[in-house]
Amino acid sequence: MKISIFGTGYVGLVTGACFAELGNHVLCCDIDPEKIAKLKKGEVPFYEPGLAEIVERNIREQRLLFSTSPEEAASYGELLFIAVGTPSKTDGEADLQYVYNVAETIGNVITENDRIVVTKSTVPIGTSDEVKKIIQDAITKRNARINFAVVNNPEFLREGKAVEDFMVPDRVVVGVEESWAKEILTTLYAPLTKNGHPIFFMDTRSSEMTKYASNTLIAARISLINEIAQICELVGADIESVRAAMGADKRIGSQYLYPGVGYGGSCFPKDVQALAFLAKKNNHPATLVEAIETVNEAQKKAFASKIIKNIGAVSGKTVAVWGLSFKPKTDDMRSAPSVDVINILIAQGAKITAYDPVAIQAAQKVFGGKISYATEMYDALKGADCLVVFTEWSQFKEPDFENMKKLLKQPLVFDGRNIYDPERMKELGFVYYGIGRK
Ligand code: NAD
């Protein structure tokens, strides 16, 4: 099939490259000329394991094209995927300007019948109807009559595992009203679903809600275990024992039940806020949904307070940081908990020296010259008053503890991901603070 993708971010580029890998011809479009210039040379503008090889192969085999022209993309594909950003406005509402811009371009440009416009961006309930209206209005304005469908196909990939998640999905969700469009989407996804991975068809409002409900449930699990961790600290219980035993219950399961410094990234914070906004707009008190975000904010602040309380006077102290991105295997710094905590520490007069295996460049855009950057994990520790771990990259899990002790001014570790064992740390001579540990 011929496919256009609007937006070459984490979702758009993975979608485009993977559809090309499955034999389709794909044109990926982005209005950011720098991104497209890199992609045309086969360079992926962000870190995502396994993606560069697929991009490079499909460019070479001429199934993957790039363009900065939304108009060219609108006229290229039979299927037109919208994968642009839907960031939060200040009140939590999803900002749909980028989605609507693309819809208008499509409405102004398409000439052939039976184009299928697919919203892959995470969008509030009712957006597909609005996209349909915008396209129809633009078509009507130029006195044309063109048959098209608008489908919602939310994306569930996780950064760091995006290619695998796309190629081997737990499920594919498609909101579609027209039977002819459903048939085409069935064919498009057949390579991914015919070996047992289910595809769920439903109306567009239900598929839009499925995405928000899924992310909100995962965020709720994280906030719940974080709140239980806080209570553990107060009552002398150990969250790691509690979590492991809870997760063994088949009704509960162990995924996303890890206490930490709070969730972040480009999805959970904004999607939880958007669902709360939507509920309130419809006069429903979003009590539980709002609490998820409240707990997450409190978790970050509690971690910062723990550091401040136990490091002594913060002003003038140097804090070494391992891991900046919101999770391992990505350079995405959007809503990373490290940002909030580091900003609190800087405001108190701390100096920060940070190391991250892949996110330094992205972090420089966030912090600029406010913090120092180390190119090697042990370099960050030289002369620092403590170490703070924000991201559970594998190489931080079994470090050279003796070397750490030599490099740090004092053997003080704040572990925001519970990657170390408190007993072992004590035996090794560290003063250790985890999350919800005895
Ligand atoms: P992103 O910010 O990385 O990428 C969006 C891209 O769209 C940018 O490169 C931007 O330049 C481009 N763009 C904006 N307007 C455009 C236009 N008119 N034409 C062409 N390109 C345009 O965003 P992302 O992380 O890929 O997320 C995209 C959507 O997918 C969001 O709604 C997000 O919630 C959802 N989502 C993201 C993830 C994730 O892990 N990142 C997972 C599932 C769903």
Short mmCIF file of C-alpha atoms and ligand atoms in Angstrom, two decimals:
data_model
loop_
_atom_site.label_atom_id
_atom_site.label_comp_id
_atom_site.label_asym_id
_atom_site.label_seq_id
_atom_site.Cartn_x
_atom_site.Cartn_y
_atom_site.Cartn_z
CA MET A 1 0.00 0.00 0.00
CA LYS A 2 1.04 3.65 -0.36
CA ILE A 3 1.17 5.36 3.02
CA SER A 4 1.89 8.91 4.15
CA ILE A 5 2.86 9.73 7.70
CA PHE A 6 2.59 13.26 9.10
CA GLY A 7 5.12 13.75 11.89
CA THR A 8 8.43 11.89 12.15
CA GLY A 9 8.71 11.85 15.94
CA TYR A 10 8.91 8.72 18.07
CA VAL A 11 5.55 7.44 16.84
CA GLY A 12 5.49 8.67 13.23
CA LEU A 13 8.98 7.49 12.31
CA VAL A 14 8.58 4.09 13.95
CA THR A 15 5.19 3.65 12.23
CA GLY A 16 6.53 4.74 8.84
CA ALA A 17 9.73 2.69 9.03
CA CYS A 18 7.91 -0.44 10.24
CA PHE A 19 5.19 -0.22 7.58
CA ALA A 20 7.97 0.14 4.96
CA GLU A 21 9.72 -2.89 6.49
CA LEU A 22 6.48 -4.82 5.90
CA GLY A 23 6.67 -4.00 2.17
CA ASN A 24 4.56 -0.85 1.93
CA HIS A 25 5.74 2.33 0.22
CA VAL A 26 5.88 5.11 2.77
CA LEU A 27 6.40 8.86 2.60
CA CYS A 28 7.21 10.39 5.98
CA CYS A 29 6.67 14.11 6.28
CA ASP A 30 7.74 16.57 8.96
CA ILE A 31 7.68 20.36 9.03
CA ASP A 32 11.02 20.34 10.87
CA PRO A 33 13.57 20.66 8.02
CA GLU A 34 16.47 19.64 10.27
CA LYS A 35 14.82 16.30 11.09
CA ILE A 36 14.05 15.57 7.45
CA ALA A 37 17.57 16.51 6.32
CA LYS A 38 19.00 14.00 8.81
CA LEU A 39 16.50 11.31 7.85
CA LYS A 40 17.27 11.69 4.15
CA LYS A 41 20.86 10.81 5.06
CA GLY A 42 19.62 7.78 7.00
CA GLU A 43 20.24 9.37 10.41
CA VAL A 44 17.55 8.93 13.08
CA PRO A 45 17.14 12.26 14.94
CA PHE A 46 16.52 10.58 18.33
CA TYR A 47 17.64 7.44 20.17
CA GLU A 48 15.48 4.36 19.65
CA PRO A 49 17.11 0.90 19.62
CA GLY A 50 16.85 -0.96 16.31
CA LEU A 51 15.21 1.89 14.40
CA ALA A 52 18.26 3.19 12.49
CA GLU A 53 18.83 -0.18 10.77
CA ILE A 54 15.22 -0.33 9.55
CA VAL A 55 15.28 3.27 8.35
CA GLU A 56 18.57 2.77 6.52
CA ARG A 57 17.45 -0.51 4.87
CA ASN A 58 14.14 0.85 3.68
CA ILE A 59 15.67 4.03 2.28
CA ARG A 60 18.16 1.85 0.38
CA GLU A 61 15.38 -0.40 -0.92
CA GLN A 62 13.37 2.68 -1.92
CA ARG A 63 10.31 1.96 0.19
CA LEU A 64 10.87 4.90 2.56
CA LEU A 65 10.84 8.51 1.42
CA PHE A 66 11.02 11.79 3.35
CA SER A 67 9.59 15.22 2.68
CA THR A 68 9.07 18.56 4.36
CA SER A 69 5.94 19.20 2.32
CA PRO A 70 2.62 18.27 3.99
CA GLU A 71 0.96 18.91 0.61
CA GLU A 72 3.16 16.31 -1.07
CA ALA A 73 2.37 13.84 1.73
CA ALA A 74 -1.37 14.54 1.44
CA SER A 75 -1.36 13.65 -2.23
CA TYR A 76 0.97 10.62 -1.93
CA GLY A 77 -0.70 8.01 0.26
CA GLU A 78 -3.90 6.00 0.05
CA LEU A 79 -3.59 5.88 3.83
CA LEU A 80 -2.72 9.18 5.55
CA PHE A 81 -1.48 8.72 9.11
CA ILE A 82 -1.51 11.72 11.45
CA ALA A 83 1.25 11.19 14.06
CA VAL A 84 1.95 14.77 15.16
CA GLY A 85 2.25 15.88 18.77
CA THR A 86 -0.74 16.55 21.04
CA PRO A 87 0.92 18.36 23.97
CA SER A 88 -0.86 19.66 27.07
CA LYS A 89 -2.11 23.22 27.29
CA THR A 90 -1.67 24.89 30.71
CA ASP A 91 -5.11 23.71 31.87
CA GLY A 92 -4.37 20.07 30.89
CA GLU A 93 -6.44 20.09 27.69
CA ALA A 94 -4.77 18.39 24.73
CA ASP A 95 -3.56 20.93 22.17
CA LEU A 96 -4.92 19.73 18.83
CA GLN A 97 -3.62 22.52 16.61
CA TYR A 98 -1.06 20.25 14.87
CA VAL A 99 -3.65 17.53 14.21
CA TYR A 100 -6.15 20.03 12.83
CA ASN A 101 -3.49 21.69 10.65
CA VAL A 102 -2.75 18.37 8.99
CA ALA A 103 -6.50 17.68 8.57
CA GLU A 104 -6.92 21.01 6.80
CA THR A 105 -3.99 20.33 4.49
CA ILE A 106 -5.46 16.93 3.63
CA GLY A 107 -8.85 18.51 2.91
CA ASN A 108 -7.22 21.12 0.68
CA VAL A 109 -5.13 18.66 -1.28
CA ILE A 110 -6.76 15.24 -1.79
CA THR A 111 -8.32 14.68 -5.19
CA GLU A 112 -8.80 10.91 -5.28
CA ASN A 113 -11.67 9.01 -3.69
CA ASP A 114 -11.39 6.52 -0.84
CA ARG A 115 -8.45 8.06 0.99
CA ILE A 116 -8.27 6.88 4.60
CA VAL A 117 -7.10 9.41 7.18
CA VAL A 118 -5.83 7.68 10.31
CA THR A 119 -5.30 9.58 13.57
CA LYS A 120 -2.47 7.79 15.34
CA SER A 121 -1.70 10.69 17.66
CA THR A 122 -3.32 10.31 21.08
CA VAL A 123 -6.43 12.46 20.77
CA PRO A 124 -9.39 13.32 23.02
CA ILE A 125 -12.70 11.62 22.50
CA GLY A 126 -14.53 13.17 19.53
CA THR A 127 -11.39 14.35 17.70
CA SER A 128 -11.86 11.94 14.77
CA ASP A 129 -15.32 13.48 14.20
CA GLU A 130 -13.76 16.96 14.24
CA VAL A 131 -10.99 15.87 11.84
CA LYS A 132 -13.67 14.51 9.49
CA LYS A 133 -15.55 17.81 9.63
CA ILE A 134 -12.40 19.89 8.94
CA ILE A 135 -11.51 17.74 5.91
CA GLN A 136 -15.10 17.80 4.62
CA ASP A 137 -15.34 21.60 5.02
CA ALA A 138 -12.09 22.09 3.09
CA ILE A 139 -13.31 19.79 0.31
CA THR A 140 -16.68 21.56 0.16
CA LYS A 141 -14.95 24.96 0.00
CA ARG A 142 -13.32 23.99 -3.27
CA ASN A 143 -16.62 22.63 -4.63
CA ALA A 144 -15.26 19.10 -4.82
CA ARG A 145 -16.90 15.76 -3.96
CA ILE A 146 -14.46 13.25 -2.58
CA ASN A 147 -15.18 10.12 -0.57
CA PHE A 148 -12.89 9.59 2.41
CA ALA A 149 -12.89 7.95 5.84
CA VAL A 150 -11.40 9.02 9.15
CA VAL A 151 -10.14 6.18 11.32
CA ASN A 152 -8.61 6.28 14.80
CA ASN A 153 -5.73 3.89 15.43
CA PRO A 154 -4.07 4.72 18.75
CA GLU A 155 -0.45 3.71 19.25
CA PHE A 156 0.69 1.75 22.30
CA LEU A 157 4.43 1.52 21.66
CA ARG A 158 6.88 2.18 24.48
CA GLU A 159 9.96 4.30 23.80
CA GLY A 160 13.05 2.13 24.11
CA LYS A 161 11.09 -0.88 22.81
CA ALA A 162 9.17 0.91 20.08
CA VAL A 163 10.13 -1.26 17.11
CA GLU A 164 9.38 -4.50 18.95
CA ASP A 165 6.11 -3.12 20.30
CA PHE A 166 5.02 -2.05 16.82
CA MET A 167 6.02 -5.28 15.12
CA VAL A 168 4.76 -7.60 17.88
CA PRO A 169 1.80 -5.72 19.36
CA ASP A 170 -0.20 -6.96 22.35
CA ARG A 171 -3.15 -5.77 20.34
CA VAL A 172 -4.08 -3.36 17.57
CA VAL A 173 -7.01 -1.02 18.19
CA VAL A 174 -8.94 0.51 15.30
CA GLY A 175 -11.87 2.87 15.58
CA VAL A 176 -13.64 2.84 12.24
CA GLU A 177 -17.19 3.51 11.08
CA GLU A 178 -16.98 2.57 7.35
CA SER A 179 -16.84 -1.13 6.38
CA TRP A 180 -14.68 -0.47 3.28
CA ALA A 181 -12.07 1.29 5.44
CA LYS A 182 -12.20 -1.52 8.00
CA GLU A 183 -11.32 -4.00 5.24
CA ILE A 184 -8.25 -1.97 4.23
CA LEU A 185 -7.05 -1.60 7.83
CA THR A 186 -7.52 -5.36 8.31
CA THR A 187 -5.25 -5.99 5.29
CA LEU A 188 -2.69 -3.39 6.37
CA TYR A 189 -2.30 -4.92 9.83
CA ALA A 190 -2.61 -8.57 8.73
CA PRO A 191 1.19 -9.17 8.86
CA LEU A 192 1.13 -8.14 12.54
CA THR A 193 -2.14 -9.75 13.63
CA LYS A 194 -2.53 -12.99 11.73
CA ASN A 195 -0.21 -14.91 14.06
CA GLY A 196 -2.49 -14.42 17.03
CA HIS A 197 -2.12 -10.78 18.05
CA PRO A 198 -5.69 -9.49 18.28
CA ILE A 199 -7.10 -6.53 16.41
CA PHE A 200 -10.06 -4.80 18.04
CA PHE A 201 -12.47 -2.88 15.84
CA MET A 202 -14.83 -0.39 17.43
CA ASP A 203 -16.28 3.08 16.88
CA THR A 204 -13.80 5.99 16.89
CA ARG A 205 -14.92 7.42 20.25
CA SER A 206 -14.34 4.07 21.95
CA SER A 207 -10.87 3.64 20.40
CA GLU A 208 -9.90 7.18 21.41
CA MET A 209 -11.04 6.37 24.97
CA THR A 210 -9.19 3.02 24.95
CA LYS A 211 -5.87 4.86 24.58
CA TYR A 212 -6.54 7.34 27.40
CA ALA A 213 -7.99 4.67 29.68
CA SER A 214 -4.98 2.35 29.11
CA ASN A 215 -2.37 5.03 29.87
CA THR A 216 -4.35 6.26 32.86
CA LEU A 217 -4.51 2.75 34.33
CA ILE A 218 -0.75 2.25 33.97
CA ALA A 219 -0.08 5.68 35.50
CA ALA A 220 -2.49 4.78 38.34
CA ARG A 221 -0.51 1.61 39.13
CA ILE A 222 2.72 3.65 39.32
CA SER A 223 1.16 6.30 41.55
CA LEU A 224 -0.44 3.67 43.79
CA ILE A 225 2.81 1.77 44.35
CA ASN A 226 4.61 5.09 44.94
CA GLU A 227 2.07 6.11 47.54
CA ILE A 228 2.33 2.71 49.23
CA ALA A 229 6.14 3.16 49.20
CA GLN A 230 5.75 6.48 51.02
CA ILE A 231 3.56 4.79 53.65
CA CYS A 232 6.09 1.92 53.92
CA GLU A 233 8.77 4.44 54.92
CA LEU A 234 6.53 5.79 57.66
CA VAL A 235 5.49 2.44 59.11
CA GLY A 236 8.76 0.52 58.71
CA ALA A 237 7.70 -1.86 55.90
CA ASP A 238 9.81 -2.64 52.84
CA ILE A 239 8.19 -1.82 49.50
CA GLU A 240 10.35 -4.29 47.57
CA SER A 241 9.04 -7.24 49.60
CA VAL A 242 5.50 -5.87 49.35
CA ARG A 243 5.71 -5.25 45.61
CA ALA A 244 7.16 -8.67 44.79
CA ALA A 245 4.47 -10.51 46.74
CA MET A 246 1.69 -8.30 45.35
CA GLY A 247 2.87 -8.84 41.78
CA ALA A 248 2.81 -12.62 42.15
CA ASP A 249 -0.98 -12.43 42.42
CA LYS A 250 -2.28 -13.20 38.91
CA ARG A 251 -5.05 -10.65 39.37
CA ILE A 252 -2.43 -7.95 39.96
CA GLY A 253 0.69 -8.88 37.94
CA SER A 254 4.10 -7.27 38.36
CA GLN A 255 4.29 -4.82 35.45
CA TYR A 256 4.39 -1.08 36.22
CA LEU A 257 4.37 -1.87 39.92
CA TYR A 258 7.87 -0.54 40.58
CA PRO A 259 8.24 2.34 43.03
CA GLY A 260 10.42 5.20 41.87
CA VAL A 261 10.81 8.91 41.54
CA GLY A 262 7.57 9.26 39.56
CA TYR A 263 6.44 8.64 36.00
CA GLY A 264 7.38 10.99 33.18
CA GLY A 265 7.73 11.00 29.42
CA SER A 266 5.59 12.44 26.70
CA CYS A 267 2.49 10.33 27.39
CA PHE A 268 1.42 9.52 30.96
CA PRO A 269 1.53 13.07 32.38
CA LYS A 270 -0.26 14.68 29.47
CA ASP A 271 -2.75 11.87 28.86
CA VAL A 272 -3.81 11.69 32.51
CA GLN A 273 -4.28 15.46 32.48
CA ALA A 274 -6.22 15.37 29.21
CA LEU A 275 -8.60 12.70 30.54
CA ALA A 276 -9.18 14.70 33.73
CA PHE A 277 -9.87 17.80 31.62
CA LEU A 278 -12.30 15.89 29.43
CA ALA A 279 -14.16 14.45 32.42
CA LYS A 280 -14.54 17.87 34.01
CA LYS A 281 -15.64 19.41 30.72
CA ASN A 282 -18.43 16.84 30.76
CA ASN A 283 -19.30 17.74 34.39
CA HIS A 284 -17.82 14.56 35.83
CA PRO A 285 -15.51 15.02 38.84
CA ALA A 286 -12.27 13.34 37.82
CA THR A 287 -11.40 12.55 41.45
CA LEU A 288 -9.39 9.37 40.92
CA VAL A 289 -7.74 10.51 37.68
CA GLU A 290 -6.62 13.79 39.24
CA ALA A 291 -5.20 11.98 42.27
CA ILE A 292 -2.85 10.00 39.98
CA GLU A 293 -1.15 13.20 38.89
CA THR A 294 -1.21 14.73 42.39
CA VAL A 295 0.60 11.67 43.79
CA ASN A 296 3.13 11.77 40.96
CA GLU A 297 3.98 15.42 41.61
CA ALA A 298 4.27 14.69 45.35
CA GLN A 299 6.59 11.76 44.64
CA LYS A 300 9.11 13.96 42.83
CA LYS A 301 8.99 16.57 45.60
CA ALA A 302 9.39 13.91 48.29
CA PHE A 303 12.53 12.60 46.59
CA ALA A 304 14.00 16.10 46.36
CA SER A 305 13.20 16.64 50.07
CA LYS A 306 14.88 13.35 50.96
CA ILE A 307 18.08 14.49 49.24
CA ILE A 308 17.95 17.96 50.81
CA LYS A 309 17.30 16.58 54.29
CA ASN A 310 20.12 14.05 54.21
CA ILE A 311 22.87 15.81 52.30
CA GLY A 312 23.22 18.53 54.91
CA ALA A 313 23.18 22.17 53.76
CA VAL A 314 22.61 21.88 49.99
CA SER A 315 24.09 25.21 48.98
CA GLY A 316 27.48 24.74 47.36
CA LYS A 317 27.22 20.92 47.39
CA THR A 318 27.91 18.97 44.22
CA VAL A 319 25.35 16.33 43.30
CA ALA A 320 26.33 13.63 40.82
CA VAL A 321 23.46 12.31 38.71
CA TRP A 322 23.22 9.02 36.85
CA GLY A 323 20.43 8.96 34.26
CA LEU A 324 18.42 11.93 33.04
CA SER A 325 15.80 10.59 30.61
CA PHE A 326 12.45 9.48 32.05
CA LYS A 327 13.38 5.83 31.53
CA PRO A 328 16.25 3.76 30.12
CA LYS A 329 16.86 3.19 26.39
CA THR A 330 15.50 6.56 25.33
CA ASP A 331 16.83 10.11 25.11
CA ASP A 332 13.37 11.56 25.69
CA MET A 333 13.54 14.25 28.37
CA ARG A 334 9.88 15.30 28.15
CA SER A 335 8.46 15.52 31.69
CA ALA A 336 11.41 13.49 33.01
CA PRO A 337 11.25 13.48 36.85
CA SER A 338 14.98 14.31 36.89
CA VAL A 339 14.13 17.78 35.55
CA ASP A 340 11.84 18.74 38.45
CA VAL A 341 14.12 17.30 41.12
CA ILE A 342 17.30 18.82 39.65
CA ASN A 343 15.60 22.23 39.37
CA ILE A 344 14.64 22.06 43.06
CA LEU A 345 18.25 21.19 43.98
CA ILE A 346 19.65 23.98 41.79
CA ALA A 347 17.23 26.46 43.41
CA GLN A 348 18.72 25.45 46.78
CA GLY A 349 22.23 26.19 45.51
CA ALA A 350 23.42 22.71 44.52
CA LYS A 351 25.79 22.12 41.61
CA ILE A 352 24.89 19.18 39.38
CA THR A 353 27.18 16.96 37.32
CA ALA A 354 25.13 14.54 35.25
CA TYR A 355 25.82 11.49 33.15
CA ASP A 356 23.36 9.73 30.84
CA PRO A 357 24.32 7.15 28.20
CA VAL A 358 22.22 8.78 25.44
CA ALA A 359 20.24 11.79 26.72
CA ILE A 360 22.97 14.41 27.25
CA GLN A 361 22.19 16.25 24.01
CA ALA A 362 18.46 16.32 24.79
CA ALA A 363 19.22 17.35 28.39
CA GLN A 364 21.36 20.25 27.19
CA LYS A 365 18.23 21.64 25.50
CA VAL A 366 16.44 21.51 28.88
CA PHE A 367 19.16 22.64 31.30
CA GLY A 368 21.61 24.44 29.01
CA GLY A 369 24.58 25.60 31.09
CA LYS A 370 22.72 25.27 34.43
CA ILE A 371 24.35 21.87 35.04
CA SER A 372 27.61 20.18 34.03
CA TYR A 373 27.71 17.06 31.91
CA ALA A 374 30.04 14.10 32.25
CA THR A 375 30.93 11.91 29.28
CA GLU A 376 31.57 8.85 31.44
CA MET A 377 29.58 7.58 34.45
CA TYR A 378 32.45 7.57 36.98
CA ASP A 379 33.64 11.03 35.88
CA ALA A 380 30.37 12.44 37.20
CA LEU A 381 31.28 11.24 40.70
CA LYS A 382 34.64 13.02 41.01
CA GLY A 383 34.48 15.27 44.08
CA ALA A 384 30.69 15.01 44.37
CA ASP A 385 28.97 15.03 47.75
CA CYS A 386 26.46 12.33 46.77
CA LEU A 387 25.11 10.30 43.85
CA VAL A 388 21.47 10.44 42.73
CA VAL A 389 20.16 7.74 40.37
CA PHE A 390 17.14 8.77 38.29
CA THR A 391 17.12 6.17 35.50
CA GLU A 392 17.66 2.42 35.81
CA TRP A 393 20.07 1.96 32.90
CA SER A 394 21.64 -1.53 33.05
CA GLN A 395 25.19 -0.22 33.44
CA PHE A 396 24.25 1.50 36.72
CA LYS A 397 22.99 -1.73 38.28
CA GLU A 398 26.29 -3.43 39.09
CA PRO A 399 28.88 -0.63 39.15
CA ASP A 400 32.39 -0.64 40.63
CA PHE A 401 31.36 0.30 44.16
CA GLU A 402 34.93 0.63 45.44
CA ASN A 403 35.74 3.08 42.66
CA MET A 404 32.53 4.99 43.48
CA LYS A 405 33.61 5.34 47.10
CA LYS A 406 37.02 6.60 46.05
CA LEU A 407 35.58 9.22 43.72
CA LEU A 408 32.73 10.54 45.89
CA LYS A 409 33.61 12.96 48.70
CA GLN A 410 31.30 10.94 50.94
CA PRO A 411 29.67 7.54 50.18
CA LEU A 412 26.10 8.85 49.98
CA VAL A 413 23.64 7.41 47.43
CA PHE A 414 20.03 8.37 46.67
CA ASP A 415 18.53 5.64 44.53
CA GLY A 416 15.38 6.85 42.76
CA ARG A 417 14.75 3.45 41.17
CA ASN A 418 15.61 0.98 43.93
CA ILE A 419 18.30 -0.68 41.82
CA TYR A 420 20.58 -1.36 44.81
CA ASP A 421 20.07 -3.59 47.84
CA PRO A 422 20.13 -1.53 51.07
CA GLU A 423 21.83 -4.32 53.09
CA ARG A 424 24.59 -4.73 50.53
CA MET A 425 25.08 -0.97 50.28
CA LYS A 426 25.45 -0.79 54.06
CA GLU A 427 28.00 -3.61 54.03
CA LEU A 428 29.92 -1.78 51.29
CA GLY A 429 30.07 1.29 53.48
CA PHE A 430 27.51 3.49 51.76
CA VAL A 431 24.85 5.63 53.35
CA TYR A 432 21.94 4.61 51.17
CA TYR A 433 18.44 5.99 50.59
CA GLY A 434 16.02 4.21 48.27
CA ILE A 435 12.26 4.57 47.84
CA GLY A 436 10.05 2.92 50.46
CA ARG A 437 12.92 0.81 51.83
CA LYS A 438 13.35 -0.17 55.45
P1 NAD B 1 7.01 14.08 18.64
O1 NAD B 1 6.89 15.43 19.25
O2 NAD B 1 8.24 13.29 18.86
O3 NAD B 1 6.81 14.22 17.06
C1 NAD B 1 5.81 14.97 16.47
C2 NAD B 1 6.36 15.48 15.15
O4 NAD B 1 5.29 16.07 14.38
C3 NAD B 1 7.41 16.59 15.29
O5 NAD B 1 8.61 16.16 14.67
C4 NAD B 1 6.80 17.80 14.57
O6 NAD B 1 7.75 18.59 13.91
C5 NAD B 1 5.85 17.11 13.60
N1 NAD B 1 4.78 17.97 13.05
C6 NAD B 1 4.05 18.94 13.66
N2 NAD B 1 3.16 19.47 12.79
C7 NAD B 1 3.32 18.81 11.61
C8 NAD B 1 2.69 18.91 10.33
N3 NAD B 1 1.71 19.78 10.09
N4 NAD B 1 3.10 18.08 9.35
C9 NAD B 1 4.10 17.19 9.57
N5 NAD B 1 4.73 17.06 10.75
C10 NAD B 1 4.36 17.86 11.77
O7 NAD B 1 5.73 13.27 19.13
P2 NAD B 1 5.59 11.70 19.45
O8 NAD B 1 6.22 11.37 20.74
O9 NAD B 1 5.94 10.92 18.23
O10 NAD B 1 4.01 11.63 19.67
C11 NAD B 1 3.10 11.81 18.62
C12 NAD B 1 1.72 11.41 19.09
O11 NAD B 1 1.72 10.02 19.45
C13 NAD B 1 1.26 12.15 20.36
O12 NAD B 1 -0.11 12.36 20.29
C14 NAD B 1 1.59 11.18 21.47
O13 NAD B 1 0.76 11.34 22.59
C15 NAD B 1 1.31 9.85 20.80
N6 NAD B 1 2.05 8.70 21.37
C16 NAD B 1 3.37 8.86 21.72
C17 NAD B 1 4.07 7.76 22.22
C18 NAD B 1 5.51 7.90 22.63
O14 NAD B 1 6.01 7.00 23.31
N7 NAD B 1 6.20 8.95 22.25
C19 NAD B 1 3.43 6.52 22.34
C20 NAD B 1 2.09 6.39 21.95
C21 NAD B 1 1.41 7.51 21.46
#
